[in-house]
């Protein structure tokens, strides 16, 4: 099962429960590459070059990459080609892939999205995608159906890492359950047939590192949910806050994007090129997180 | 303001408050076109041909088209080229464009999406996009900021048309307000600086035609929200259910996708080619809706 493969990949990488977020935009590129981004086509090519070098540098350190499609969509069709090629290159490099797309729609339309990502040979084939569950079960079912058919997985947005996520997600329904906990409960149900040998389901949850109390509550109430954990690093989430997401060293995978992609701009890594700096930062992130589990 | 331009376009098209949804997939194409879709590139080209012919046929009947990106993403980069070209062709034909993308993310990432759609010259430039507000205000703000800067608009998912939309959206918070109504309240706040001459905001709401009671409640409580109304036709929504969304003939725009795209397969329009059948069906839809307002 895909979730077992992800956990096995974490174990195989020295128990490193982290994922590098390839939120690559032109602004993050080193000067020499950024200057060449004079149009969409050149931007797409330089972003692809950057990602390929980064993947080569970190592929023996981390088990997975997360590719955030928004950063590619903004460069149009040419950006989407970079998105496609990055997912394929990471897969060839032996990394698990998470397409962070937060797609959501009514059933017939969700089926079309699922065909784009979760079917063998799909144009943007990934091991996992992220999904927004606001539409309820029949909007998520087409994704789950493809997960079952093709050994793929999804992460449903439960408690997001952004500052105002509580505005709706933390509100309590009249039955005493918060919106985020209601979403976690639905996510449990969607994934109940996809639980693997470690007790986690291929239908997991996005739970931000920036909201420790909620993460702790979700972990306690939803033992089968594997967490995709954004918010570490640039967004302010600390390794010590992440420990509540894990049991016996497993239970989630922590994402860092800007902190790794732009590591070469930090004093600590300034003597390295961008790819080597990313590798050093990824190793430091691993040690930081593992020390707290 | 963009919302005034949309309402003026409705008035200019004989008061036709309907939008054609270009949810074009290979399965919907006539036999002669479908047979040529042997790969992604050919699929993208035939879908583009179909859309261009359809736009030519309906451009004097309807004020706008809604292009559902899922149907293009499933054909990869080649599909996204068809999406881009369809939006551009519709704009050139004088139609308002709604990119139905339901995008959502944390602020920095939402900014990237907004650059893809809501900036002049953006790769997928549209007059409006649809947005999912589950992340709360800071996830929506980047879209609203671009709306203000560039005279664009968004429709926030409030009460969706799918059968299980009530699973979460109809649940009542402990303050007595439902999730969909809480979302409508936030949408009001997001759009308060974008209210045009007709009293409607450029930050509107997606409200399904299939849930009449909720539509009526939202209309009464949120007078500034202009509705994008899916669910008419193939999804089961009836014109008489739509009347509650309108006041004095304005207040929303009703979408039909499959009912128009595949009109040529219905007995009633079988003697016409697909484009002419779509035109006839669009005229029939206009009469059906106008009779109920």
Tab-separated table of C-alpha atoms in Angstrom, chain A:
chain	number	residue	atom	x	y	z
A	1	UNK	CA	0.000	0.000	0.000
A	2	UNK	CA	1.166	3.513	-0.806
A	3	UNK	CA	1.161	4.608	2.839
A	4	UNK	CA	3.342	1.620	3.772
A	5	UNK	CA	5.720	2.516	0.962
A	6	UNK	CA	5.935	6.064	2.287
A	7	UNK	CA	6.637	4.880	5.846
A	8	UNK	CA	9.159	2.327	4.566
A	9	UNK	CA	10.845	5.095	2.567
A	10	UNK	CA	11.072	7.204	5.739
A	11	UNK	CA	12.663	4.270	7.578
A	12	UNK	CA	15.061	3.646	4.695
A	13	UNK	CA	16.214	7.276	4.831
A	14	UNK	CA	17.514	7.010	8.398
A	15	UNK	CA	14.026	7.535	9.845
A	16	UNK	CA	13.778	10.967	8.243
A	17	UNK	CA	10.120	12.026	8.359
A	18	UNK	CA	10.568	15.084	6.181
A	19	UNK	CA	9.602	16.123	2.687
A	20	UNK	CA	11.092	18.901	0.594
A	21	UNK	CA	8.518	21.268	-0.846
A	22	UNK	CA	9.408	22.291	-4.374
A	23	UNK	CA	7.540	25.627	-4.285
A	24	UNK	CA	9.921	26.853	-6.911
A	25	UNK	CA	9.296	30.332	-8.276
A	26	UNK	CA	11.601	32.586	-10.247
A	27	UNK	CA	12.297	34.756	-7.191
A	28	UNK	CA	13.893	31.801	-5.410
A	29	UNK	CA	16.413	31.069	-8.171
A	30	UNK	CA	20.067	32.118	-7.870
A	31	UNK	CA	20.918	35.344	-9.742
A	32	UNK	CA	22.474	33.627	-12.752
A	33	UNK	CA	19.364	31.520	-13.365
A	34	UNK	CA	16.816	34.175	-12.454
A	35	UNK	CA	18.215	36.653	-14.950
A	36	UNK	CA	17.479	34.246	-17.792
A	37	UNK	CA	13.768	34.034	-16.900
A	38	UNK	CA	12.714	36.624	-19.450
A	39	UNK	CA	9.483	34.861	-20.467
A	40	UNK	CA	7.266	31.938	-19.448
A	41	UNK	CA	9.185	29.415	-21.520
A	42	UNK	CA	12.575	30.388	-20.096
A	43	UNK	CA	11.097	30.524	-16.581
A	44	UNK	CA	9.744	27.008	-16.940
A	45	UNK	CA	13.121	25.731	-18.162
A	46	UNK	CA	15.158	27.351	-15.364
A	47	UNK	CA	12.731	26.145	-12.706
A	48	UNK	CA	13.030	22.637	-14.127
A	49	UNK	CA	16.839	22.861	-14.099
A	50	UNK	CA	16.772	24.089	-10.486
A	51	UNK	CA	14.410	21.315	-9.394
A	52	UNK	CA	16.375	18.558	-11.129
A	53	UNK	CA	19.622	19.688	-9.464
A	54	UNK	CA	17.867	19.917	-6.115
A	55	UNK	CA	16.348	16.450	-6.472
A	56	UNK	CA	19.783	15.009	-7.310
A	57	UNK	CA	21.222	16.679	-4.218
A	58	UNK	CA	18.579	15.584	-1.701
A	59	UNK	CA	17.411	12.226	-3.046
A	60	UNK	CA	19.508	10.187	-0.612
A	61	UNK	CA	18.479	12.374	2.355
A	62	UNK	CA	14.672	12.594	2.146
A	63	UNK	CA	11.982	10.048	1.260
A	64	UNK	CA	9.704	12.388	-0.703
A	65	UNK	CA	9.129	15.706	-2.416
A	66	UNK	CA	5.970	17.806	-2.392
A	67	UNK	CA	5.392	19.865	-5.521
A	68	UNK	CA	3.097	22.852	-5.009
A	69	UNK	CA	1.247	23.388	-8.284
A	70	UNK	CA	0.384	27.059	-7.667
A	71	UNK	CA	4.011	28.023	-8.228
A	72	UNK	CA	3.891	26.364	-11.649
A	73	UNK	CA	0.394	27.450	-12.697
A	74	UNK	CA	1.471	31.066	-12.384
A	75	UNK	CA	3.834	30.433	-15.324
A	76	UNK	CA	1.041	29.006	-17.448
A	77	UNK	CA	1.368	26.016	-19.746
A	78	UNK	CA	5.149	26.348	-19.616
A	79	UNK	CA	5.034	26.196	-15.819
A	80	UNK	CA	2.796	23.142	-15.949
A	81	UNK	CA	5.399	21.437	-18.144
A	82	UNK	CA	7.954	22.098	-15.381
A	83	UNK	CA	5.480	20.685	-12.838
A	84	UNK	CA	4.971	17.533	-14.922
A	85	UNK	CA	8.681	17.032	-15.548
A	86	UNK	CA	9.578	17.636	-11.894
A	87	UNK	CA	7.104	14.996	-10.699
A	88	UNK	CA	8.454	12.503	-13.248
A	89	UNK	CA	12.097	13.230	-12.429
A	90	UNK	CA	11.511	12.832	-8.683
A	91	UNK	CA	9.745	9.521	-9.288
A	92	UNK	CA	12.635	8.298	-11.455
A	93	UNK	CA	15.035	9.330	-8.681
A	94	UNK	CA	13.242	6.936	-6.342
A	95	UNK	CA	11.418	9.588	-4.322
A	96	UNK	CA	7.760	9.431	-3.326
A	97	UNK	CA	5.811	12.321	-4.830
A	98	UNK	CA	3.077	14.490	-3.338
A	99	UNK	CA	1.315	16.875	-5.735
A	100	UNK	CA	0.039	19.668	-3.483
A	101	UNK	CA	-2.981	20.730	-5.506
A	102	UNK	CA	-5.810	21.021	-2.913
A	103	UNK	CA	-8.306	20.071	-5.644
A	104	UNK	CA	-11.999	19.863	-4.886
A	105	UNK	CA	-15.237	19.742	-6.857
A	106	UNK	CA	-18.519	17.882	-7.356
A	107	UNK	CA	-18.219	14.177	-8.155
A	108	UNK	CA	-18.117	14.249	-11.959
A	109	UNK	CA	-15.527	17.033	-11.954
A	110	UNK	CA	-13.490	15.488	-9.133
A	111	UNK	CA	-13.289	12.371	-11.324
A	112	UNK	CA	-11.604	14.457	-14.016
A	113	UNK	CA	-9.059	15.815	-11.520
A	114	UNK	CA	-8.413	12.293	-10.220
A	115	UNK	CA	-7.637	11.164	-13.775
A	116	UNK	CA	-5.032	13.901	-14.028
A	117	UNK	CA	-3.062	12.743	-10.982
A	118	UNK	CA	-3.979	9.339	-9.569
A	119	UNK	CA	-4.096	6.995	-12.577
A	120	UNK	CA	-1.029	5.106	-13.859
A	121	UNK	CA	0.385	7.098	-16.771
A	122	UNK	CA	-1.665	10.186	-15.845
A	123	UNK	CA	-0.171	13.432	-17.131
A	124	UNK	CA	0.717	14.585	-13.613
A	125	UNK	CA	0.942	11.150	-11.959
A	126	UNK	CA	1.818	11.353	-8.263
A	127	UNK	CA	1.812	8.967	-5.314
A	128	UNK	CA	-0.324	11.373	-3.271
A	129	UNK	CA	-2.275	14.563	-3.849
A	130	UNK	CA	-3.822	16.994	-1.387
A	131	UNK	CA	-7.607	17.471	-1.449
A	132	UNK	CA	-10.003	20.021	0.096
A	133	UNK	CA	-13.077	18.272	1.571
A	134	UNK	CA	-15.463	21.254	1.889
A	135	UNK	CA	-17.865	19.635	-0.606
A	136	UNK	CA	-18.288	16.484	1.482
A	137	UNK	CA	-18.132	12.782	0.678
A	138	UNK	CA	-19.319	12.697	-2.915
A	139	UNK	CA	-16.687	15.264	-3.878
A	140	UNK	CA	-13.914	13.181	-2.306
A	141	UNK	CA	-15.117	9.711	-3.357
A	142	UNK	CA	-13.698	9.875	-6.930
A	143	UNK	CA	-10.241	10.519	-5.471
A	144	UNK	CA	-10.598	7.664	-2.968
A	145	UNK	CA	-11.839	5.335	-5.712
A	146	UNK	CA	-8.709	5.985	-7.770
A	147	UNK	CA	-6.569	5.507	-4.646
A	148	UNK	CA	-8.112	2.055	-4.184
A	149	UNK	CA	-7.793	1.113	-7.836
A	150	UNK	CA	-4.246	2.333	-8.341
A	151	UNK	CA	-2.569	2.206	-4.920
A	152	UNK	CA	-2.444	5.979	-4.550
A	153	UNK	CA	-3.105	8.246	-1.579
A	154	UNK	CA	-4.543	11.622	-0.657
A	155	UNK	CA	-4.108	14.074	2.199
A	156	UNK	CA	-7.300	15.931	3.112
A	157	UNK	CA	-7.010	19.477	4.507
A	158	UNK	CA	-8.000	19.151	8.168
A	159	UNK	CA	-6.217	21.902	10.140
A	160	UNK	CA	-4.164	24.151	7.901
A	161	UNK	CA	-0.994	25.957	8.936
A	162	UNK	CA	-1.984	29.542	8.073
A	163	UNK	CA	-2.667	32.131	10.805
A	164	UNK	CA	-6.435	32.461	10.167
A	165	UNK	CA	-7.139	28.750	9.725
A	166	UNK	CA	-9.103	28.834	12.980
A	167	UNK	CA	-11.630	31.333	11.634
A	168	UNK	CA	-13.776	28.466	10.347
A	169	UNK	CA	-11.816	25.302	11.158
A	170	UNK	CA	-11.712	25.867	14.953
A	171	UNK	CA	-15.397	26.811	15.254
A	172	UNK	CA	-17.418	24.317	17.223
A	173	UNK	CA	-20.594	22.781	15.828
A	174	UNK	CA	-23.655	22.435	18.049
A	175	UNK	CA	-22.711	18.766	18.613
A	176	UNK	CA	-19.516	19.976	20.338
A	177	UNK	CA	-17.195	18.932	17.502
A	178	UNK	CA	-15.030	21.501	15.720
A	179	UNK	CA	-15.052	21.813	11.942
A	180	UNK	CA	-11.478	20.513	11.718
A	181	UNK	CA	-12.367	17.518	13.886
A	182	UNK	CA	-15.492	16.858	11.805
A	183	UNK	CA	-13.292	16.900	8.711
A	184	UNK	CA	-10.873	14.517	10.435
A	185	UNK	CA	-13.770	12.189	11.210
A	186	UNK	CA	-14.899	12.164	7.588
A	187	UNK	CA	-11.301	11.581	6.537
A	188	UNK	CA	-11.181	8.533	8.812
A	189	UNK	CA	-14.279	7.161	7.103
A	190	UNK	CA	-12.987	7.872	3.591
A	191	UNK	CA	-9.779	5.981	4.360
A	192	UNK	CA	-11.036	3.045	6.387
A	193	UNK	CA	-10.414	0.535	3.599
A	194	UNK	CA	-6.914	1.819	2.940
A	195	UNK	CA	-5.206	1.114	6.264
A	196	UNK	CA	-1.802	-0.503	5.860
A	197	UNK	CA	0.490	-2.652	7.948
A	198	UNK	CA	1.601	0.205	10.215
A	199	UNK	CA	-1.998	1.122	11.121
A	200	UNK	CA	-2.097	4.274	8.999
A	201	UNK	CA	-4.411	4.957	6.083
A	202	UNK	CA	-3.526	6.118	2.579
A	203	UNK	CA	-6.174	8.792	3.145
A	204	UNK	CA	-4.276	11.094	5.481
A	205	UNK	CA	-4.673	14.603	6.858
A	206	UNK	CA	-2.961	17.952	6.387
A	207	UNK	CA	-2.259	19.235	9.916
A	208	UNK	CA	-0.174	22.383	10.332
A	209	UNK	CA	2.924	22.435	12.557
A	210	UNK	CA	1.901	25.914	13.639
A	211	UNK	CA	-1.133	24.796	15.683
A	212	UNK	CA	0.232	22.414	18.313
A	213	UNK	CA	-2.875	22.033	20.484
A	214	UNK	CA	-5.104	21.059	17.561
A	215	UNK	CA	-2.465	18.659	16.219
A	216	UNK	CA	-2.328	16.943	19.598
A	217	UNK	CA	-6.112	16.555	19.721
A	218	UNK	CA	-6.294	15.201	16.162
A	219	UNK	CA	-3.467	12.730	16.838
A	220	UNK	CA	-5.251	11.404	19.953
A	221	UNK	CA	-8.683	11.068	18.357
A	222	UNK	CA	-7.696	9.794	14.914
A	223	UNK	CA	-4.999	7.123	15.278
A	224	UNK	CA	-5.197	5.960	11.646
A	225	UNK	CA	-4.562	9.385	10.114
A	226	UNK	CA	-1.050	9.897	8.779
A	227	UNK	CA	-0.229	13.628	8.816
A	228	UNK	CA	1.249	15.785	6.097
A	229	UNK	CA	2.624	18.609	8.240
A	230	UNK	CA	3.281	21.998	6.641
A	231	UNK	CA	4.410	25.095	8.513
A	232	UNK	CA	7.860	24.044	9.780
A	233	UNK	CA	10.600	26.614	9.244
A	234	UNK	CA	9.679	29.721	7.278
A	235	UNK	CA	6.066	29.651	8.582
A	236	UNK	CA	7.253	29.494	12.194
A	237	UNK	CA	6.567	25.876	13.209
A	238	UNK	CA	9.242	24.423	15.550
A	239	UNK	CA	10.457	20.824	15.773
A	240	UNK	CA	9.387	20.568	19.413
A	241	UNK	CA	5.806	21.359	18.370
A	242	UNK	CA	5.855	18.504	15.871
A	243	UNK	CA	6.479	15.740	18.371
A	244	UNK	CA	2.781	15.572	19.250
A	245	UNK	CA	2.040	14.413	15.675
A	246	UNK	CA	4.108	11.232	16.052
A	247	UNK	CA	3.984	7.938	17.954
A	248	UNK	CA	7.155	5.842	18.162
A	249	UNK	CA	8.775	8.048	15.542
A	250	UNK	CA	6.088	7.615	12.880
A	251	UNK	CA	2.743	9.212	12.126
A	252	UNK	CA	3.575	12.100	9.855
A	253	UNK	CA	5.875	13.743	7.366
A	254	UNK	CA	7.044	17.328	7.833
A	255	UNK	CA	7.354	19.707	4.908
A	256	UNK	CA	9.848	22.502	4.419
A	257	UNK	CA	9.892	24.530	1.221
A	258	UNK	CA	11.482	27.988	1.337
A	259	UNK	CA	13.835	26.935	4.152
A	260	UNK	CA	15.414	24.371	1.827
A	261	UNK	CA	15.027	25.983	-1.613
A	262	UNK	CA	16.544	29.263	-0.410
A	263	UNK	CA	19.057	27.759	2.039
A	264	UNK	CA	21.877	29.098	-0.166
A	265	UNK	CA	20.917	32.625	0.898
A	266	UNK	CA	21.526	31.913	4.590
A	267	UNK	CA	24.889	32.793	6.134
A	268	UNK	CA	25.271	29.252	7.415
A	269	UNK	CA	25.237	27.742	3.917
A	270	UNK	CA	26.618	30.681	1.944
A	271	UNK	CA	29.767	28.862	0.886
A	272	UNK	CA	27.767	26.203	-0.979
A	273	UNK	CA	25.897	26.307	-4.283
A	274	UNK	CA	22.086	26.163	-4.086
A	275	UNK	CA	21.828	22.391	-4.462
A	276	UNK	CA	24.524	21.594	-1.908
A	277	UNK	CA	23.096	24.222	0.471
A	278	UNK	CA	19.671	22.576	0.123
A	279	UNK	CA	21.235	19.208	0.913
A	280	UNK	CA	22.959	20.580	4.045
A	281	UNK	CA	19.728	22.273	5.167
A	282	UNK	CA	17.779	19.047	4.575
A	283	UNK	CA	20.252	17.121	6.744
A	284	UNK	CA	20.024	19.798	9.457
A	285	UNK	CA	16.210	19.610	9.281
A	286	UNK	CA	16.332	15.848	9.694
A	287	UNK	CA	18.521	16.118	12.793
A	288	UNK	CA	16.349	18.904	14.215
A	289	UNK	CA	13.147	16.878	13.830
A	290	UNK	CA	14.576	13.509	14.865
A	291	UNK	CA	15.957	15.027	18.082
A	292	UNK	CA	12.413	15.927	19.130
A	293	UNK	CA	10.626	12.649	18.346
